[in-house]
């Protein structure tokens, strides 16, 4: 065989092998089940009827062995009860004029993802939480606050958030879990590897269709007002898991489904 043909054959074979290798993790990932309901249980685990096949729980909670479990991880901001942890890693908290930049709605500090070095250090920390989700029996992770840069008072840019998200998605797939985008409607997270999306109040803000356009049936919808819940059900209830919850996500609250 002539050398140019050999080279071409080798190149084609390498391309085929490379394309085959890219989605290799997909065989180990379990996508969101369809044709079932979801409950958003960040306030605490609770049993639900059998038609609820998906539960979203905090990473510190136990997974439900009989359901598809999504592990909640606040990937871009601090949890309100974790201030001591982050004071010990103070240089990883975003600051302006020496003071932490705060998401006022939730009292959460923004994580400083402005440089590659800090993103790597933070990805190592969050990655250990992801590994914990895998050990505890979760099938997926949702990373909250991808849009934290919009609350950073100009200290962060979208490119910082997406660069950090790439690291988190890679670590999540390495752990054998599906990775979920949270917030930033209109951003197609599938481009950096997100497998599904979790949307809160998308009907209220007329955003559900934007998530569906990017993620198809792999979107979980959580609404907190009846009027928005009814709209979400009318538009997407036949194809998507949608739940009406109380804003405090109390375990004793009676959730409603389409």
mmCIF file of C-alpha atoms in Angstrom:
data_model
loop_
_atom_site.group_PDB
_atom_site.id
_atom_site.type_symbol
_atom_site.label_atom_id
_atom_site.label_comp_id
_atom_site.label_asym_id
_atom_site.label_seq_id
_atom_site.Cartn_x
_atom_site.Cartn_y
_atom_site.Cartn_z
ATOM 1 C CA UNK A 1 0.000 0.000 0.000
ATOM 2 C CA UNK A 2 1.378 3.417 -0.925
ATOM 3 C CA UNK A 3 2.514 5.645 1.926
ATOM 4 C CA UNK A 4 -0.120 8.385 1.273
ATOM 5 C CA UNK A 5 -2.851 5.758 1.356
ATOM 6 C CA UNK A 6 -1.420 4.298 4.547
ATOM 7 C CA UNK A 7 -1.420 7.722 6.122
ATOM 8 C CA UNK A 8 -4.970 8.387 4.989
ATOM 9 C CA UNK A 9 -6.149 5.017 6.295
ATOM 10 C CA UNK A 10 -4.456 5.637 9.625
ATOM 11 C CA UNK A 11 -5.989 9.088 9.848
ATOM 12 C CA UNK A 12 -9.479 7.792 9.106
ATOM 13 C CA UNK A 13 -9.053 4.958 11.602
ATOM 14 C CA UNK A 14 -7.859 7.418 14.240
ATOM 15 C CA UNK A 15 -10.831 9.654 13.560
ATOM 16 C CA UNK A 16 -13.255 6.744 13.884
ATOM 17 C CA UNK A 17 -11.639 5.566 17.093
ATOM 18 C CA UNK A 18 -11.600 9.094 18.432
ATOM 19 C CA UNK A 19 -15.270 9.626 17.679
ATOM 20 C CA UNK A 20 -16.062 6.289 19.247
ATOM 21 C CA UNK A 21 -14.135 7.216 22.375
ATOM 22 C CA UNK A 22 -15.739 10.629 22.876
ATOM 23 C CA UNK A 23 -19.109 9.418 24.164
ATOM 24 C CA UNK A 24 -17.716 6.341 25.907
ATOM 25 C CA UNK A 25 -18.959 7.630 29.253
ATOM 26 C CA UNK A 26 -22.509 7.662 27.884
ATOM 27 C CA UNK A 27 -22.791 3.899 28.252
ATOM 28 C CA UNK A 28 -22.270 4.321 31.992
ATOM 29 C CA UNK A 29 -24.702 7.223 32.427
ATOM 30 C CA UNK A 30 -28.381 6.779 33.176
ATOM 31 C CA UNK A 31 -30.548 9.495 31.570
ATOM 32 C CA UNK A 32 -33.597 10.941 33.258
ATOM 33 C CA UNK A 33 -36.500 8.507 32.932
ATOM 34 C CA UNK A 34 -39.483 9.830 31.002
ATOM 35 C CA UNK A 35 -43.152 9.120 31.557
ATOM 36 C CA UNK A 36 -42.833 9.619 35.311
ATOM 37 C CA UNK A 37 -43.130 12.428 37.868
ATOM 38 C CA UNK A 38 -40.527 14.299 39.917
ATOM 39 C CA UNK A 39 -40.345 15.662 43.449
ATOM 40 C CA UNK A 40 -37.924 18.377 44.540
ATOM 41 C CA UNK A 41 -36.855 17.433 48.077
ATOM 42 C CA UNK A 42 -34.090 19.818 49.113
ATOM 43 C CA UNK A 43 -35.903 20.518 52.365
ATOM 44 C CA UNK A 44 -35.656 16.872 53.385
ATOM 45 C CA UNK A 45 -36.385 13.390 52.026
ATOM 46 C CA UNK A 46 -39.946 12.133 52.030
ATOM 47 C CA UNK A 47 -41.654 9.130 50.470
ATOM 48 C CA UNK A 48 -43.924 9.803 47.515
ATOM 49 C CA UNK A 49 -46.415 7.716 45.494
ATOM 50 C CA UNK A 50 -45.060 5.158 43.036
ATOM 51 C CA UNK A 51 -45.736 7.402 40.029
ATOM 52 C CA UNK A 52 -42.962 9.721 41.276
ATOM 53 C CA UNK A 53 -39.960 8.065 39.702
ATOM 54 C CA UNK A 54 -37.460 10.925 40.155
ATOM 55 C CA UNK A 55 -36.388 12.706 43.344
ATOM 56 C CA UNK A 56 -33.941 15.577 43.709
ATOM 57 C CA UNK A 57 -32.220 15.593 47.105
ATOM 58 C CA UNK A 58 -29.387 17.469 48.768
ATOM 59 C CA UNK A 59 -25.997 15.791 48.568
ATOM 60 C CA UNK A 60 -26.086 15.262 52.342
ATOM 61 C CA UNK A 61 -29.323 13.249 52.135
ATOM 62 C CA UNK A 62 -29.729 9.549 51.433
ATOM 63 C CA UNK A 63 -30.651 8.406 47.960
ATOM 64 C CA UNK A 64 -33.911 6.515 47.407
ATOM 65 C CA UNK A 65 -33.038 2.983 46.241
ATOM 66 C CA UNK A 66 -36.352 2.657 44.372
ATOM 67 C CA UNK A 67 -36.134 5.876 42.335
ATOM 68 C CA UNK A 68 -33.910 7.863 40.009
ATOM 69 C CA UNK A 69 -31.935 10.191 42.286
ATOM 70 C CA UNK A 70 -30.571 13.607 41.357
ATOM 71 C CA UNK A 71 -27.982 14.956 43.806
ATOM 72 C CA UNK A 72 -28.208 18.688 44.492
ATOM 73 C CA UNK A 73 -24.833 20.447 44.620
ATOM 74 C CA UNK A 74 -24.461 24.208 44.962
ATOM 75 C CA UNK A 75 -21.554 24.384 42.555
ATOM 76 C CA UNK A 76 -21.160 28.127 42.096
ATOM 77 C CA UNK A 77 -22.159 29.594 45.479
ATOM 78 C CA UNK A 78 -21.812 28.665 49.136
ATOM 79 C CA UNK A 79 -24.529 27.070 51.216
ATOM 80 C CA UNK A 80 -25.702 29.403 54.005
ATOM 81 C CA UNK A 81 -24.658 26.899 56.696
ATOM 82 C CA UNK A 82 -21.175 26.359 55.209
ATOM 83 C CA UNK A 83 -19.587 29.702 56.049
ATOM 84 C CA UNK A 84 -17.042 28.158 58.434
ATOM 85 C CA UNK A 85 -15.899 25.773 55.707
ATOM 86 C CA UNK A 86 -15.389 28.599 53.235
ATOM 87 C CA UNK A 87 -13.714 30.940 55.734
ATOM 88 C CA UNK A 88 -10.992 28.310 55.873
ATOM 89 C CA UNK A 89 -10.714 28.681 52.082
ATOM 90 C CA UNK A 90 -11.256 32.406 52.050
ATOM 91 C CA UNK A 91 -9.270 33.100 48.885
ATOM 92 C CA UNK A 92 -11.790 31.009 46.911
ATOM 93 C CA UNK A 93 -14.700 33.295 47.841
ATOM 94 C CA UNK A 94 -15.393 36.156 45.419
ATOM 95 C CA UNK A 95 -14.829 39.569 46.998
ATOM 96 C CA UNK A 96 -15.273 43.181 46.054
ATOM 97 C CA UNK A 97 -13.487 45.827 48.095
ATOM 98 C CA UNK A 98 -12.446 43.078 50.490
ATOM 99 C CA UNK A 99 -15.986 41.912 51.241
ATOM 100 C CA UNK A 100 -17.712 38.766 49.952
ATOM 101 C CA UNK A 101 -20.023 39.197 46.990
ATOM 102 C CA UNK A 102 -23.419 37.940 48.185
ATOM 103 C CA UNK A 103 -26.474 36.548 46.459
ATOM 104 C CA UNK A 104 -28.876 38.613 48.545
ATOM 105 C CA UNK A 105 -31.891 36.402 47.816
ATOM 106 C CA UNK A 106 -30.340 33.424 49.598
ATOM 107 C CA UNK A 107 -27.504 34.869 51.677
ATOM 108 C CA UNK A 108 -24.936 32.858 49.731
ATOM 109 C CA UNK A 109 -21.404 33.938 48.903
ATOM 110 C CA UNK A 110 -20.287 33.607 45.293
ATOM 111 C CA UNK A 111 -17.322 31.366 44.607
ATOM 112 C CA UNK A 112 -14.344 32.983 42.878
ATOM 113 C CA UNK A 113 -14.131 31.209 39.509
ATOM 114 C CA UNK A 114 -12.371 34.114 37.799
ATOM 115 C CA UNK A 115 -9.044 32.372 37.116
ATOM 116 C CA UNK A 116 -8.078 28.926 35.796
ATOM 117 C CA UNK A 117 -6.111 28.155 38.965
ATOM 118 C CA UNK A 118 -9.043 28.922 41.257
ATOM 119 C CA UNK A 119 -11.437 27.036 39.002
ATOM 120 C CA UNK A 120 -9.227 23.951 39.257
ATOM 121 C CA UNK A 121 -9.044 24.201 43.047
ATOM 122 C CA UNK A 122 -12.793 24.652 43.345
ATOM 123 C CA UNK A 123 -13.458 21.816 40.911
ATOM 124 C CA UNK A 124 -11.396 19.541 43.142
ATOM 125 C CA UNK A 125 -13.541 20.486 46.152
ATOM 126 C CA UNK A 126 -16.864 20.170 44.336
ATOM 127 C CA UNK A 127 -15.578 17.023 42.649
ATOM 128 C CA UNK A 128 -15.210 15.332 46.022
ATOM 129 C CA UNK A 129 -18.872 16.113 46.691
ATOM 130 C CA UNK A 130 -19.765 14.589 43.322
ATOM 131 C CA UNK A 131 -17.817 11.453 44.183
ATOM 132 C CA UNK A 132 -19.830 11.301 47.392
ATOM 133 C CA UNK A 133 -23.066 11.467 45.401
ATOM 134 C CA UNK A 134 -21.877 8.513 43.333
ATOM 135 C CA UNK A 135 -20.940 6.474 46.404
ATOM 136 C CA UNK A 136 -24.320 7.218 47.983
ATOM 137 C CA UNK A 137 -26.297 5.823 45.076
ATOM 138 C CA UNK A 138 -27.319 8.896 43.088
ATOM 139 C CA UNK A 139 -27.576 8.642 39.306
ATOM 140 C CA UNK A 140 -27.115 12.330 38.485
ATOM 141 C CA UNK A 141 -26.024 15.708 39.837
ATOM 142 C CA UNK A 142 -27.579 19.137 39.358
ATOM 143 C CA UNK A 143 -25.209 22.075 39.781
ATOM 144 C CA UNK A 144 -27.025 25.113 41.102
ATOM 145 C CA UNK A 145 -26.301 28.742 40.169
ATOM 146 C CA UNK A 146 -24.605 28.523 36.788
ATOM 147 C CA UNK A 147 -25.822 32.111 36.436
ATOM 148 C CA UNK A 148 -23.998 33.387 39.532
ATOM 149 C CA UNK A 149 -21.905 35.644 37.294
ATOM 150 C CA UNK A 150 -25.016 37.790 36.739
ATOM 151 C CA UNK A 151 -24.960 38.608 40.471
ATOM 152 C CA UNK A 152 -21.198 39.160 40.717
ATOM 153 C CA UNK A 153 -21.242 42.984 40.387
ATOM 154 C CA UNK A 154 -19.088 42.680 37.300
ATOM 155 C CA UNK A 155 -16.411 40.498 38.908
ATOM 156 C CA UNK A 156 -17.266 37.412 36.830
ATOM 157 C CA UNK A 157 -18.175 36.808 33.204
ATOM 158 C CA UNK A 158 -20.204 34.113 31.472
ATOM 159 C CA UNK A 159 -16.998 32.582 30.121
ATOM 160 C CA UNK A 160 -15.794 32.046 33.703
ATOM 161 C CA UNK A 161 -18.984 30.171 34.540
ATOM 162 C CA UNK A 162 -18.925 27.976 31.445
ATOM 163 C CA UNK A 163 -15.223 27.189 31.861
ATOM 164 C CA UNK A 164 -15.877 26.061 35.437
ATOM 165 C CA UNK A 165 -18.964 24.135 34.363
ATOM 166 C CA UNK A 166 -16.859 22.173 31.861
ATOM 167 C CA UNK A 167 -14.633 21.008 34.704
ATOM 168 C CA UNK A 168 -17.627 19.974 36.796
ATOM 169 C CA UNK A 169 -19.266 18.097 33.932
ATOM 170 C CA UNK A 170 -16.038 16.241 33.209
ATOM 171 C CA UNK A 171 -15.660 15.226 36.854
ATOM 172 C CA UNK A 172 -19.314 14.161 37.053
ATOM 173 C CA UNK A 173 -19.074 11.974 33.977
ATOM 174 C CA UNK A 174 -15.872 10.441 35.324
ATOM 175 C CA UNK A 175 -17.881 9.445 38.409
ATOM 176 C CA UNK A 176 -20.451 7.745 36.174
ATOM 177 C CA UNK A 177 -23.194 10.302 36.804
ATOM 178 C CA UNK A 178 -25.267 12.471 34.487
ATOM 179 C CA UNK A 179 -24.683 16.233 34.842
ATOM 180 C CA UNK A 180 -27.528 18.736 35.106
ATOM 181 C CA UNK A 181 -27.572 22.423 34.229
ATOM 182 C CA UNK A 182 -29.401 24.715 36.642
ATOM 183 C CA UNK A 183 -30.412 28.259 35.610
ATOM 184 C CA UNK A 184 -29.303 30.379 32.639
ATOM 185 C CA UNK A 185 -32.207 29.670 30.308
ATOM 186 C CA UNK A 186 -31.226 30.034 26.670
ATOM 187 C CA UNK A 187 -27.716 28.765 27.236
ATOM 188 C CA UNK A 188 -27.341 25.397 25.514
ATOM 189 C CA UNK A 189 -25.366 23.491 28.117
ATOM 190 C CA UNK A 190 -25.286 20.388 25.947
ATOM 191 C CA UNK A 191 -22.402 22.082 24.129
ATOM 192 C CA UNK A 192 -20.187 21.566 27.175
ATOM 193 C CA UNK A 193 -21.611 18.193 28.111
ATOM 194 C CA UNK A 194 -24.619 18.826 30.341
ATOM 195 C CA UNK A 195 -27.047 15.924 29.979
ATOM 196 C CA UNK A 196 -30.227 17.474 31.382
ATOM 197 C CA UNK A 197 -31.588 20.633 32.969
ATOM 198 C CA UNK A 198 -33.434 21.469 36.168
ATOM 199 C CA UNK A 199 -35.610 24.553 35.891
ATOM 200 C CA UNK A 200 -37.274 26.393 38.738
ATOM 201 C CA UNK A 201 -40.168 28.741 37.868
ATOM 202 C CA UNK A 202 -39.613 28.489 34.137
ATOM 203 C CA UNK A 203 -43.343 28.969 33.461
ATOM 204 C CA UNK A 204 -43.399 32.077 35.633
ATOM 205 C CA UNK A 205 -40.593 33.623 33.586
ATOM 206 C CA UNK A 206 -41.723 32.157 30.241
ATOM 207 C CA UNK A 207 -38.491 30.156 29.939
ATOM 208 C CA UNK A 208 -39.607 26.509 29.770
ATOM 209 C CA UNK A 209 -39.495 26.370 25.985
ATOM 210 C CA UNK A 210 -35.909 27.607 25.957
ATOM 211 C CA UNK A 211 -34.790 24.701 28.125
ATOM 212 C CA UNK A 212 -36.811 22.230 26.059
ATOM 213 C CA UNK A 213 -35.294 23.563 22.848
ATOM 214 C CA UNK A 214 -31.826 22.659 24.134
ATOM 215 C CA UNK A 215 -32.500 19.539 26.228
ATOM 216 C CA UNK A 216 -35.648 18.005 24.728
ATOM 217 C CA UNK A 217 -37.404 15.727 27.209
ATOM 218 C CA UNK A 218 -34.436 15.870 29.596
ATOM 219 C CA UNK A 219 -35.802 18.819 31.595
ATOM 220 C CA UNK A 220 -37.241 18.741 35.116
ATOM 221 C CA UNK A 221 -39.600 21.621 35.955
ATOM 222 C CA UNK A 222 -40.348 22.898 39.450
ATOM 223 C CA UNK A 223 -43.042 25.548 39.946
ATOM 224 C CA UNK A 224 -44.058 27.377 43.124
ATOM 225 C CA UNK A 225 -47.263 29.147 42.070
ATOM 226 C CA UNK A 226 -50.438 27.397 40.969
ATOM 227 C CA UNK A 227 -50.968 29.651 37.978
ATOM 228 C CA UNK A 228 -47.473 28.877 36.682
ATOM 229 C CA UNK A 229 -47.867 25.181 37.422
ATOM 230 C CA UNK A 230 -51.065 25.051 35.380
ATOM 231 C CA UNK A 231 -49.346 26.835 32.495
ATOM 232 C CA UNK A 232 -46.369 24.473 32.605
ATOM 233 C CA UNK A 233 -48.663 21.447 32.636
ATOM 234 C CA UNK A 234 -50.690 22.774 29.705
ATOM 235 C CA UNK A 235 -47.561 23.411 27.641
ATOM 236 C CA UNK A 236 -45.283 20.539 28.660
ATOM 237 C CA UNK A 237 -47.134 18.177 30.986
ATOM 238 C CA UNK A 238 -47.543 15.491 28.351
ATOM 239 C CA UNK A 239 -43.797 15.146 27.851
ATOM 240 C CA UNK A 240 -42.034 16.406 30.968
ATOM 241 C CA UNK A 241 -41.893 15.808 34.714
ATOM 242 C CA UNK A 242 -43.354 18.884 36.464
ATOM 243 C CA UNK A 243 -44.053 19.412 40.150
ATOM 244 C CA UNK A 244 -45.749 22.138 42.194
ATOM 245 C CA UNK A 245 -43.882 22.667 45.468
ATOM 246 C CA UNK A 246 -43.844 25.169 48.303
ATOM 247 C CA UNK A 247 -40.970 27.635 48.197
ATOM 248 C CA UNK A 248 -39.573 26.348 51.506
ATOM 249 C CA UNK A 249 -39.584 22.772 50.145
ATOM 250 C CA UNK A 250 -40.889 21.424 53.438
ATOM 251 C CA UNK A 251 -41.087 17.621 53.593
ATOM 252 C CA UNK A 252 -44.651 17.799 54.893
ATOM 253 C CA UNK A 253 -45.897 19.800 51.913
ATOM 254 C CA UNK A 254 -48.274 18.003 49.557
ATOM 255 C CA UNK A 255 -46.697 18.170 46.129
ATOM 256 C CA UNK A 256 -48.862 18.220 43.001
ATOM 257 C CA UNK A 257 -48.142 16.777 39.584
ATOM 258 C CA UNK A 258 -49.569 17.260 36.098
#
